[in-house]
Tab-separated table of C-alpha atoms in Angstrom:
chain	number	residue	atom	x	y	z
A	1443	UNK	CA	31.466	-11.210	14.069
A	1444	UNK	CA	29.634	-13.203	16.448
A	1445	UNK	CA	26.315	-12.669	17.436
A	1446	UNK	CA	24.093	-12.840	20.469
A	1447	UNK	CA	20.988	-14.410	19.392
A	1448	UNK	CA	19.812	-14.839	23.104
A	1449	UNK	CA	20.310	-11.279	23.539
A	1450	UNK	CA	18.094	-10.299	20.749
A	1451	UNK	CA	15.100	-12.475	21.218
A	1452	UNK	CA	15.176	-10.756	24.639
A	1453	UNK	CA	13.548	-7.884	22.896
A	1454	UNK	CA	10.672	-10.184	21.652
A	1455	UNK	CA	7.549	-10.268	23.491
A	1456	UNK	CA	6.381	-13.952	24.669
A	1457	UNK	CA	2.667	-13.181	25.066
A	1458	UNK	CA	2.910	-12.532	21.348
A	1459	UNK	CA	5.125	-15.794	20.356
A	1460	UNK	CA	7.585	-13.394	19.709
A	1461	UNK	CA	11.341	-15.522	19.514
A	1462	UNK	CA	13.876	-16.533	16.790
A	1463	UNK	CA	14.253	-19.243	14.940
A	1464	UNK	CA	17.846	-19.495	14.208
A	1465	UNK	CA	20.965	-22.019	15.980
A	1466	UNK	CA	23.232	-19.570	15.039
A	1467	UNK	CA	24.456	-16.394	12.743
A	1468	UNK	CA	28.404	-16.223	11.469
A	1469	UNK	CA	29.584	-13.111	9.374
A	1470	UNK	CA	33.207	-13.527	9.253
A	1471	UNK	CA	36.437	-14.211	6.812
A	1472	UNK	CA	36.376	-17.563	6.137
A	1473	UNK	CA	33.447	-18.680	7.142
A	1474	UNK	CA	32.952	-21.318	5.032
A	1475	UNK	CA	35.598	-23.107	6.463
A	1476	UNK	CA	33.490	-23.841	9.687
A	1477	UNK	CA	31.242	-25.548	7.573
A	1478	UNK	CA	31.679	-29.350	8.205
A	1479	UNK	CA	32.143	-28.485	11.926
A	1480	UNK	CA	28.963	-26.857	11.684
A	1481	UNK	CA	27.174	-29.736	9.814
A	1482	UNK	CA	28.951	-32.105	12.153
A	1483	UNK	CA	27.940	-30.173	15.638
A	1484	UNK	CA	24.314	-28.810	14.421
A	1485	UNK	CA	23.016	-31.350	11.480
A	1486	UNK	CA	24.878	-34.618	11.788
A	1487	UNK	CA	21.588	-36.668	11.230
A	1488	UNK	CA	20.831	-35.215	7.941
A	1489	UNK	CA	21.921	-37.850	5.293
A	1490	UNK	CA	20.778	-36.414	1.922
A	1491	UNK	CA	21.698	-32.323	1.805
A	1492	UNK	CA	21.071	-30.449	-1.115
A	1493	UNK	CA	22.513	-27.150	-1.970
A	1494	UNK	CA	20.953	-24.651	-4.592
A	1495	UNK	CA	22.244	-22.006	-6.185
A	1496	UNK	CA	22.927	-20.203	-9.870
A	1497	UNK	CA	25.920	-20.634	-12.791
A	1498	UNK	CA	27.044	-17.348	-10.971
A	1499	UNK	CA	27.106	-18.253	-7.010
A	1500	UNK	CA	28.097	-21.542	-7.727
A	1501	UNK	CA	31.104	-20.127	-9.173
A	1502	UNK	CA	32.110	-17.874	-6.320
A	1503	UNK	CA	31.243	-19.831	-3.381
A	1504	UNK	CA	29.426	-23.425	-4.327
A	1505	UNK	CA	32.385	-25.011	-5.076
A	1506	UNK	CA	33.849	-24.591	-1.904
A	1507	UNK	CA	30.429	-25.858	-0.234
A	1508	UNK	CA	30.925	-29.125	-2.083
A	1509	UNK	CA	34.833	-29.080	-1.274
A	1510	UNK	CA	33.580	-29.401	2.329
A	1511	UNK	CA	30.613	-31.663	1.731
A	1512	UNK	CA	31.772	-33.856	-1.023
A	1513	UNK	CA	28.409	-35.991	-0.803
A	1514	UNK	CA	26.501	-32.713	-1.198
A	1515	UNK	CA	23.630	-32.599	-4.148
A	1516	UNK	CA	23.957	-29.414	-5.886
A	1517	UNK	CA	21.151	-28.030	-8.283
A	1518	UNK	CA	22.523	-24.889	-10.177
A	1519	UNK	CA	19.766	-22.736	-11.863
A	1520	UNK	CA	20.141	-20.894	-14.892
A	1521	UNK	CA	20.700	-17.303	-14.188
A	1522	UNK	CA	19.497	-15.876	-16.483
A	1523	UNK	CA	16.159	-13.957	-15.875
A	1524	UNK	CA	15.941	-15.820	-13.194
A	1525	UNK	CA	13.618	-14.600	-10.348
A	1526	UNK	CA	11.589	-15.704	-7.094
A	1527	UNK	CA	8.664	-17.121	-9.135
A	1528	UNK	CA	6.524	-19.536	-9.973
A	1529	UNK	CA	8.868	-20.122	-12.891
A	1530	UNK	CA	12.357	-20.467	-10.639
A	1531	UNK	CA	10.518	-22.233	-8.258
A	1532	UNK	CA	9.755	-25.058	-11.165
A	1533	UNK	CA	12.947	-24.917	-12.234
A	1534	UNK	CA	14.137	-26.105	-9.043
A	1535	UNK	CA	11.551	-28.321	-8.547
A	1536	UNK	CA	12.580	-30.300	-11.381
A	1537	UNK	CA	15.948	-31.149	-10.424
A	1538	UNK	CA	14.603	-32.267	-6.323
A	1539	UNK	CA	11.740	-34.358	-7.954
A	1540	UNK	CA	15.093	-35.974	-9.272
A	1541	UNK	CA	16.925	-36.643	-6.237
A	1542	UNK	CA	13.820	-37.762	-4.620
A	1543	UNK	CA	14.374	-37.620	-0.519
A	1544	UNK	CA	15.675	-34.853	1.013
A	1545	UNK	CA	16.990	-33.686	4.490
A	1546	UNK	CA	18.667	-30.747	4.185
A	1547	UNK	CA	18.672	-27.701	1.988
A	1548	UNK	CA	21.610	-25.093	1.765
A	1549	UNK	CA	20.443	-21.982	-0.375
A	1550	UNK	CA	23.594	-20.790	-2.069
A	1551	UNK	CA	23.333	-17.250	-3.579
A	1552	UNK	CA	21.519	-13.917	-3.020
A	1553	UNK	CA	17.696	-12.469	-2.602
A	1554	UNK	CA	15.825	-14.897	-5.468
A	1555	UNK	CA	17.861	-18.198	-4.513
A	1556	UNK	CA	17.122	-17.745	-0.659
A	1557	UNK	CA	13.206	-17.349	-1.483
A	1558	UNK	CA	12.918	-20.082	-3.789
A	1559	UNK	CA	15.138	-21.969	-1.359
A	1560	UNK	CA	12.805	-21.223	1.651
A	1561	UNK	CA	9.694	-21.956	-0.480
A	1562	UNK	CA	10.994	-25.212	-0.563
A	1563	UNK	CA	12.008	-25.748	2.582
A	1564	UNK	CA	8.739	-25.591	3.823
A	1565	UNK	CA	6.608	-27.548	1.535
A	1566	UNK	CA	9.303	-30.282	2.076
A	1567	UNK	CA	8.564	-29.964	5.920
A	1568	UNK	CA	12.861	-29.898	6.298
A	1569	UNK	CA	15.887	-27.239	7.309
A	1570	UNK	CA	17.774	-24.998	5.021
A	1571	UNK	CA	20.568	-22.843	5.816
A	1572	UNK	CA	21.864	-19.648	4.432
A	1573	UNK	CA	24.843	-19.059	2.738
A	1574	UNK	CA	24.581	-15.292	1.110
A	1575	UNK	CA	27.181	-14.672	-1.522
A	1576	UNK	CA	26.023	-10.552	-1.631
A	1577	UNK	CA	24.899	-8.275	1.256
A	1578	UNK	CA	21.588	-7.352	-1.239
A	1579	UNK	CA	18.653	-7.594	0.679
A	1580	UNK	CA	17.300	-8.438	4.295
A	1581	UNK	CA	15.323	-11.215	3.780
A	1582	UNK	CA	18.291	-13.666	4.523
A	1583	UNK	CA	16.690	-15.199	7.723
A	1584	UNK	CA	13.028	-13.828	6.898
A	1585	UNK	CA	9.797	-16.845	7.605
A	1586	UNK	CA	8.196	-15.619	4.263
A	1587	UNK	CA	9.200	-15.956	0.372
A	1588	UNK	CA	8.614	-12.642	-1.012
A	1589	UNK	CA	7.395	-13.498	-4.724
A	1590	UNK	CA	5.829	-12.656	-7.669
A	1591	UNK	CA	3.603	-15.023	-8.854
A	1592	UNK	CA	1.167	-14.677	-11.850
A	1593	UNK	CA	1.936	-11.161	-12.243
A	1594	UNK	CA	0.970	-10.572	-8.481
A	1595	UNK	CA	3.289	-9.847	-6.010
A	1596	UNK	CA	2.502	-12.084	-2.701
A	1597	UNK	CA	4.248	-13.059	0.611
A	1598	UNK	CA	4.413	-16.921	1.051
A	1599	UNK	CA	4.373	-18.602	4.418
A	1600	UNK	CA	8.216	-20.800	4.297
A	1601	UNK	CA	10.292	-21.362	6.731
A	1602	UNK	CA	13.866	-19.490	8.445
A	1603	UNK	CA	17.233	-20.815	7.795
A	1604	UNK	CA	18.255	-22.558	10.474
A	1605	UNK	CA	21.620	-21.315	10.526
A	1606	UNK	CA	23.697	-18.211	8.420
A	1607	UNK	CA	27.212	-19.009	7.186
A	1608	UNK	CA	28.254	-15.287	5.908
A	1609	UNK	CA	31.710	-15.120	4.641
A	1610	UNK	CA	33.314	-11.796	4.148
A	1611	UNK	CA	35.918	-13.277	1.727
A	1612	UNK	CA	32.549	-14.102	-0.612
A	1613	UNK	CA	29.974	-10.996	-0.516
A	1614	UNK	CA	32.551	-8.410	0.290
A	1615	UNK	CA	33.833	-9.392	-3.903
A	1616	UNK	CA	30.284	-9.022	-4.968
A	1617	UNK	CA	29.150	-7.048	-7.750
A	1618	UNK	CA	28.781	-3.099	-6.462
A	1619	UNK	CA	25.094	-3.149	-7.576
A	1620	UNK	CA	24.029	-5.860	-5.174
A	1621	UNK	CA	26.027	-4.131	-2.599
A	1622	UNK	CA	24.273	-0.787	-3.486
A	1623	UNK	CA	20.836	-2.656	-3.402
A	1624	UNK	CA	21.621	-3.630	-0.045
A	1625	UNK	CA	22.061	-0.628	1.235
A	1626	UNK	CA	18.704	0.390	-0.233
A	1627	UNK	CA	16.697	-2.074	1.056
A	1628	UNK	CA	18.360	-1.286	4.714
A	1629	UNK	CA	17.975	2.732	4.362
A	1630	UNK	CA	14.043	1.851	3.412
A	1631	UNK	CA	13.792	1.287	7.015
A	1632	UNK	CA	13.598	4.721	7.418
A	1633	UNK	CA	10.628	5.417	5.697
A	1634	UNK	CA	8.998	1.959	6.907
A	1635	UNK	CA	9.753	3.189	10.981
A	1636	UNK	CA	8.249	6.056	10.414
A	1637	UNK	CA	4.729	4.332	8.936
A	1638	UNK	CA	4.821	2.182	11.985
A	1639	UNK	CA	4.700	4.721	14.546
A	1640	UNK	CA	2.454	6.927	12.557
A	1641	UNK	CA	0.085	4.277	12.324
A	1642	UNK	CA	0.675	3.227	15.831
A	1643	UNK	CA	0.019	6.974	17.142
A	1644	UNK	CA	-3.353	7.117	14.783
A	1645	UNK	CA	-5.258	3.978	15.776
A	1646	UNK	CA	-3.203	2.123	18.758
A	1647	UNK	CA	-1.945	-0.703	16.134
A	1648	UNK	CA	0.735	-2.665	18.171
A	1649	UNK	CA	4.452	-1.095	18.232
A	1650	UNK	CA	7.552	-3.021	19.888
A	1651	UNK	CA	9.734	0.317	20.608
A	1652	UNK	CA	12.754	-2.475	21.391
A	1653	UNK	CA	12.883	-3.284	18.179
A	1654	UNK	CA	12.043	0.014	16.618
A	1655	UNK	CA	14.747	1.655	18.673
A	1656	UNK	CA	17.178	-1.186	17.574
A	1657	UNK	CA	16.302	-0.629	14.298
A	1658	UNK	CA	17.393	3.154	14.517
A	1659	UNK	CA	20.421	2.159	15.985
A	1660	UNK	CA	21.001	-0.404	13.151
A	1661	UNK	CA	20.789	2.484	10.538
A	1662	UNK	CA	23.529	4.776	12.724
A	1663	UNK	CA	25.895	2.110	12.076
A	1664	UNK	CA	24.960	1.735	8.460
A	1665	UNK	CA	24.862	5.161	7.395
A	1666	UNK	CA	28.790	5.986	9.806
A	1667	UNK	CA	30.345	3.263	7.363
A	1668	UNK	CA	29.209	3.761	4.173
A	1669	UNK	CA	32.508	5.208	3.052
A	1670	UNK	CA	33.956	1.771	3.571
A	1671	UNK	CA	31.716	-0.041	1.072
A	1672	UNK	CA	33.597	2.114	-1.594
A	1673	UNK	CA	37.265	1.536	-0.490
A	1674	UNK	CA	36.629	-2.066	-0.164
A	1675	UNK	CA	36.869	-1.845	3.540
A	1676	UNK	CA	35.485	-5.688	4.710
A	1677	UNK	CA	34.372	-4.323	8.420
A	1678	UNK	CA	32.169	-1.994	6.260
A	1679	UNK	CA	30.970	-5.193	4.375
A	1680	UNK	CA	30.418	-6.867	7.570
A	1681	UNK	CA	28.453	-4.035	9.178
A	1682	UNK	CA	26.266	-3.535	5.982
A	1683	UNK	CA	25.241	-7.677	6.215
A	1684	UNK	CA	24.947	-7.813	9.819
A	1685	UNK	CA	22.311	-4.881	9.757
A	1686	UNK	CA	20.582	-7.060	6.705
A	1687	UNK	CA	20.471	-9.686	8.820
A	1688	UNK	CA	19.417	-8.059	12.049
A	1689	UNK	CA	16.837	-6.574	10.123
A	1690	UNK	CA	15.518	-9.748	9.146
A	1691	UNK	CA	15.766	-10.980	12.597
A	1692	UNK	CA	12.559	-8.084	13.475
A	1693	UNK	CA	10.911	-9.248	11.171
A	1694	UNK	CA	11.224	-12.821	12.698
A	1695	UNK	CA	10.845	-11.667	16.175
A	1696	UNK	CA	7.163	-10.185	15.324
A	1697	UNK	CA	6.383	-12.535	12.801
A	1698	UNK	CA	5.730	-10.492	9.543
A	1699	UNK	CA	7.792	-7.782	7.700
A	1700	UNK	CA	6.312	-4.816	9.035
A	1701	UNK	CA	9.762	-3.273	10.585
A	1702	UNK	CA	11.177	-3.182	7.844
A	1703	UNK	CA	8.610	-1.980	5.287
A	1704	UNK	CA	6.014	0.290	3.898
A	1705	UNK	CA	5.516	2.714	1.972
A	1706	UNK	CA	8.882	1.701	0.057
A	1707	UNK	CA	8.366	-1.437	0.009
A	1708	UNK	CA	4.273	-0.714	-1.883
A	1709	UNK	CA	6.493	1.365	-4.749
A	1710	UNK	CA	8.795	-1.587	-5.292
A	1711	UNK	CA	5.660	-4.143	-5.198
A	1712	UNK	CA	3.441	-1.862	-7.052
A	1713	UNK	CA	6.426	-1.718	-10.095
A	1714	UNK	CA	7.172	-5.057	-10.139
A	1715	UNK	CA	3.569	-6.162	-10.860
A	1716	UNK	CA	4.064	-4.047	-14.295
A	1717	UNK	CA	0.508	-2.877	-13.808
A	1718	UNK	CA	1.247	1.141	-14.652
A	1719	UNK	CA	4.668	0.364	-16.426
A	1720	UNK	CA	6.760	-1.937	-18.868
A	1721	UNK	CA	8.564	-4.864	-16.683
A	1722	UNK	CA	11.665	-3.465	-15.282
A	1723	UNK	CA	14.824	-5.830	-14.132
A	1724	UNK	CA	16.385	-3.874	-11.506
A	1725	UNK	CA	17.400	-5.369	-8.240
A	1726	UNK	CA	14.766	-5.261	-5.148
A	1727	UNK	CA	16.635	-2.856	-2.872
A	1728	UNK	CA	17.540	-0.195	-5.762
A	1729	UNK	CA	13.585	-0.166	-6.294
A	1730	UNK	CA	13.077	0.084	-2.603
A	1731	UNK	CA	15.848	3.074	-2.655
A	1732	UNK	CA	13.681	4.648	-5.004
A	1733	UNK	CA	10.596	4.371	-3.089
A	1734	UNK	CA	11.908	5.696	-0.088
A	1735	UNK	CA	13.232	8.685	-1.825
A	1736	UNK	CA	10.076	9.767	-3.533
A	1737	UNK	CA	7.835	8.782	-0.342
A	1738	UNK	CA	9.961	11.169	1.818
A	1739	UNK	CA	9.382	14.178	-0.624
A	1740	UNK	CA	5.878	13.874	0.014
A	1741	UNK	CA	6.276	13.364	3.367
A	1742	UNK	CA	8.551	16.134	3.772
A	1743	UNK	CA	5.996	18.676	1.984
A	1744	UNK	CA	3.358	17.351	3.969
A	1745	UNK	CA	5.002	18.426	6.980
A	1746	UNK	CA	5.223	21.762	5.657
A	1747	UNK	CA	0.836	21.755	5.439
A	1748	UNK	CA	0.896	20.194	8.786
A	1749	UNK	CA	3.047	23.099	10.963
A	1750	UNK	CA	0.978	25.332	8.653
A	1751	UNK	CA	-2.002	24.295	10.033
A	1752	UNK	CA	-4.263	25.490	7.581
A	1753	UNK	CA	-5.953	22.206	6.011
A	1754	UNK	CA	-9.459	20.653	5.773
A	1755	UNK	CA	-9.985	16.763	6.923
A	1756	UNK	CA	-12.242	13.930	4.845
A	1757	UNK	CA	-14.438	12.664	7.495
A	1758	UNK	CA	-13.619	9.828	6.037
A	1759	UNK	CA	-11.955	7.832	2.827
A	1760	UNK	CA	-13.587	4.955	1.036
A	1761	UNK	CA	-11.343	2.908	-1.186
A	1762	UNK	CA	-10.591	4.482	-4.545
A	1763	UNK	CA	-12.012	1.069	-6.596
A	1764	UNK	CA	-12.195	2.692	-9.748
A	1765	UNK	CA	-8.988	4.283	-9.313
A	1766	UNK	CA	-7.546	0.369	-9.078
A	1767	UNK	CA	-9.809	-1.155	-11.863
A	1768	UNK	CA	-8.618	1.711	-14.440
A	1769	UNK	CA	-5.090	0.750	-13.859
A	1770	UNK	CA	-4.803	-3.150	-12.912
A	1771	UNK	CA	-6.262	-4.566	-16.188
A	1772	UNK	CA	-5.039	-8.079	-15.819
A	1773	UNK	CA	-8.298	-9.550	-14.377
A	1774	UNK	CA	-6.543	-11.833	-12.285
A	1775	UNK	CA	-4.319	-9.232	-10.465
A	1776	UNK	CA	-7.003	-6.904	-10.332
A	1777	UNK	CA	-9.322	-9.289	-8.911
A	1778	UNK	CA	-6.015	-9.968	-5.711
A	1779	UNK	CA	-5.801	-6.220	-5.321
A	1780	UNK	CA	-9.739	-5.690	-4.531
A	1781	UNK	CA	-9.972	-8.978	-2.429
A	1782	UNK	CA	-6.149	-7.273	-0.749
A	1783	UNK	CA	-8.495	-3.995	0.017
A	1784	UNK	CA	-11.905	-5.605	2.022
A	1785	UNK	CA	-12.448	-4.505	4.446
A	1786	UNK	CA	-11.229	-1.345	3.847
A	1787	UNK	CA	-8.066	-0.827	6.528
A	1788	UNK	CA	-9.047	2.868	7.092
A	1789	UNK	CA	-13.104	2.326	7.468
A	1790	UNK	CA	-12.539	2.629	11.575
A	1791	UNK	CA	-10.232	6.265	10.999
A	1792	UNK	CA	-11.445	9.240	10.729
A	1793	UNK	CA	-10.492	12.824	9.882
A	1794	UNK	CA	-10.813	13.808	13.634
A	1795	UNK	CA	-8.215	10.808	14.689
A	1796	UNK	CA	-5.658	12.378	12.226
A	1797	UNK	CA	-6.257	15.997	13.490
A	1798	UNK	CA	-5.865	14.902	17.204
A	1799	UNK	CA	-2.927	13.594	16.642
A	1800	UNK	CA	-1.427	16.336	14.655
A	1801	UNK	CA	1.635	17.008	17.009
A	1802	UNK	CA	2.585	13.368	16.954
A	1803	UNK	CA	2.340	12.717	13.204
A	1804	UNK	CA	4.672	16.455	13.131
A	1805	UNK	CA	7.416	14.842	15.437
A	1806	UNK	CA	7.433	11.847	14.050
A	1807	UNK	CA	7.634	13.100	9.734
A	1808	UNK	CA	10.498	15.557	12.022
A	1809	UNK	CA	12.622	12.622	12.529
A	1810	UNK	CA	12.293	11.197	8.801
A	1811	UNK	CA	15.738	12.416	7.108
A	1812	UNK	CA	15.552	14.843	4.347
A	1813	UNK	CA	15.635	13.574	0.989
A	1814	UNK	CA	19.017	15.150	0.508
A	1815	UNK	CA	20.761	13.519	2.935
A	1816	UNK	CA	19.260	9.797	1.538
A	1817	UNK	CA	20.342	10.773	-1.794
A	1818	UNK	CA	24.237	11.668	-0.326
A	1819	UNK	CA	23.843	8.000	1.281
A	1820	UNK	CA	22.833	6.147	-1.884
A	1821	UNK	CA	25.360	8.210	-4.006
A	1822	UNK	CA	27.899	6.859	-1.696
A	1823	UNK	CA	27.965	3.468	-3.265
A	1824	UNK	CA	26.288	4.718	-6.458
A	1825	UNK	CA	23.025	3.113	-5.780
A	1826	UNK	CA	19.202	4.461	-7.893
A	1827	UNK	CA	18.225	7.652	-6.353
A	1828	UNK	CA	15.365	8.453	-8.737
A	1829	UNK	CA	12.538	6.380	-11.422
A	1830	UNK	CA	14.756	7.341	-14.111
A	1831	UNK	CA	17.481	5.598	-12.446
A	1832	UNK	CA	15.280	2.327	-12.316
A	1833	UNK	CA	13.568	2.576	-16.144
A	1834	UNK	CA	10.675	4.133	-14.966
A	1835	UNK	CA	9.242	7.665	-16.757
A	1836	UNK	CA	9.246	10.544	-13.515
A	1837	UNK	CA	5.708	11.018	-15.272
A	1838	UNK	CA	4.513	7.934	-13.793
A	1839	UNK	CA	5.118	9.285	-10.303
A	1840	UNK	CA	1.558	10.727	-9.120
A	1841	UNK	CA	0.042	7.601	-10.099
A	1842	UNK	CA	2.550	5.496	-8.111
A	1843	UNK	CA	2.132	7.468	-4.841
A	1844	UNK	CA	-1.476	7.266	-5.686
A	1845	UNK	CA	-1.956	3.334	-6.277
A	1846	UNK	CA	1.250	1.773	-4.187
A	1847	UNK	CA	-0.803	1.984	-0.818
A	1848	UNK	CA	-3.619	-0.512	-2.673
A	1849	UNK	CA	-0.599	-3.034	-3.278
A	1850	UNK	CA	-0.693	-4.469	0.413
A	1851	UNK	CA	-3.241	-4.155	3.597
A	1852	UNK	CA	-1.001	-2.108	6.000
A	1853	UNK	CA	-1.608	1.238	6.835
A	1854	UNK	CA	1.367	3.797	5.575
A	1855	UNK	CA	0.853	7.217	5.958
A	1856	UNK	CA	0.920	7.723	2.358
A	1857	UNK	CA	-2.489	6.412	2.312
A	1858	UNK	CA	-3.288	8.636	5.172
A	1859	UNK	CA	-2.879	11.248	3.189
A	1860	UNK	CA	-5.589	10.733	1.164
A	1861	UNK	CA	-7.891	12.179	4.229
A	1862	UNK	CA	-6.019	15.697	3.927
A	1863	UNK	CA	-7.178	18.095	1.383
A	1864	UNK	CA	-3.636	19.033	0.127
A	1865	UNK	CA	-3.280	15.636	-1.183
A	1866	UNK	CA	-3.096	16.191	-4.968
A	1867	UNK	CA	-0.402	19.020	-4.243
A	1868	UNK	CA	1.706	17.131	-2.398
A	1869	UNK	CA	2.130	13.972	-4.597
A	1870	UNK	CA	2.713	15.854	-7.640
């Protein structure tokens, strides 16, 4: 599958800086056997390339990287609980302290070897590329290293890969959980669109409807070939990590994630920073899945007060700070999540902006598919459709909805709600 970068940065906007960052993007069979071409055509200066990956990646596709570079590095991390922290980021660092100068960086693996990869690759000042063994998550080609670090889940400034070898042969043979996380983290977009242009039709925040409209069309695809992820179909495969990808490359164009997440995303974050529940090990997009189910229920049932018409309006809605300090008790990550909420993103709305724009915030929940139908999609590749699903107690659902907006400063409408007197009902 080739694709057309130039076509795609066309949708970027170059008052805002708006381009991408990639030479190029293969998702084919085979791939990998393009590899010392590519080296040879793109990075033929680069002397000293290191690849990282895990005992499990290097297994399924490292090998053949080093059968094509023999004078390849390779630093394999121990799998085992190993995540995109400050703890796999040492463990890395270790072995490149080692090797001493670098040019070159290949990240060999899935979600947690790309980030610490790209973490890297930026405080080096050098290149990596991308070599994804699993279609699991869209943050492939992303310019940030989603992490959690002391307990606190943050977004690092790193760098793109400069190129994406994707061979079919490789993630297609995946395990079916990554594949099913995958497909959660791309049907979060859903939820994460429809934050955007709520918050866009509320207070003017910048929208790029090129890439929102791509986006859609992105999630068509997806959601016509799920039935091939199950019979093993490879053009499925292909589809499911070219819209990963693609989704990535939004993010890129505007220059930070919000495309591709919201609401969702502030479950996911809000679980993994164990601040309301035990630590759970489930894969990023199965928590995301999860998210976007329970945030369209309340969405859905607000839409229900909405055509009703009869609600009151908060004139306004100060940041619940006791609500936070009750339930972060780690000092340190409570202390992130009040500095992460001043100013307080909603002191310029007020209940009157909301009611104005009733009959846009009604067309655009209208759009948001009904939890049914995300459930039939997840079940498809038999993905987490509830907290259960994910080691999480269904009791601990009101207090998610009601804390995950505090988790990151972007406006979702789940923390819009909190202006509308039917609040409490609906997130119960």
């Amino acid at each position: 599958m080739k694709i057309n970068l130039k076509k795609i940065e066309k949708m970027g906007d170059p008052t805002r800086n708006q381009k991408i960052l990639l030479d190029d993007i293969f998702i084919e069979k085979n791939a990998l056997s393009k590899l010392p071409e590519i080296m040879n055509t793109y990075y033929k200066d680069y002397q000293s390339i290191v690849m990282i990956c895990d005992e499990n990646t290097y297994n399924i596709a490292g090998k053949k990287v080093e059968s094509k570079l023999p004078n390849i590095n390779t630093i394999v991390l121990d799998p085992n609980h190993l995540h995109a922290d400050e703890h796999g980021v040492e463990q890395a660092d270790i072995h490149l302290k080692k090797i001493g100068k670098i040019d070159f960086l290949i990240a060999c693996g899935s979600g947690t070897v790309h980030d610490i990869t790209r973490y890297h690759a930026y405080n080096l000042g050098i290149d990596f590329m991308s070599i994804p063994t699993a279609a699991s998550v869209d943050g492939f080609v992303s310019t940030m290293a989603a992490m959690t670090w002391k307990g606190m889940k943050k977004t690092f400034t790193a760098v793109s890969p400069r190129f994406v070898l994707a061979d079919t042969e490789i993630f297609s043979k995946a395990p079916a959980r990554l594949t099913a996380s995958g497909v959660g983290d791309l049907l979060g977009k859903y939820t994460a669109l429809c934050d955007w242009k709520i918050a866009h039709a509320v207070t003017g925040e910048y929208i790029n409807w090129d890439i929102v409209n791509w986006e859609y069309d992105i999630l068509e695809e997806l959601v016509q070939t799920l039935d091939g992820l199950s019979k093993n179909d490879e053009k499925a495969y292909e589809n499911l990590m070219y819209g990963l990808l693609m989704s990535g490359l939004a993010m890129q164009l505007m220059g930070y994630s919000r495309p591709a997440s919201c609401c969702e995303h502030h479950c996911s974050h809000l679980w993994e920073e164990a601040a309301i529940n035990e630590p759970i090990d489930f894969y990023h997009g199965e928590k995301v899945g999860v998210g976007m189910i329970i945030c369209t229920q309340v969405y859905k049932k607000a839409l229900s007060y909405l055509k009703r018409g009869d609600y009151t309006l908060h004139a306004s809605v100060d940041v619940e700070f006791d609500l936070i300090k009750d339930n972060f008790k780690n000092e340190i990550l409570q202390e992130e999540i009040l500095k992460e909420n001043e100013p307080n993103i909603m002191e310029n709305i007020t209940g009157k902006m909301l009611k104005d724009r009733e009959s846009d915030i009604i067309s655009i929940l209208e759009t948001l598919p009904n939890v049914t139908t995300m459930m039939e999609w997840i079940n498809k590749v038999n993905g987490c459709t509830s907290m259960n699903d994910i080691g999480l107690s269904e009791d601990l659902r009101p207090l998610t909805l009601k804390l995950s907006p505090y988790v990151r400063k972007r406006l979702s409408f789940m923390r819009l709600l909190k202006f509308y007197d039917f609040y409490n009902a609906v997130i119960e």
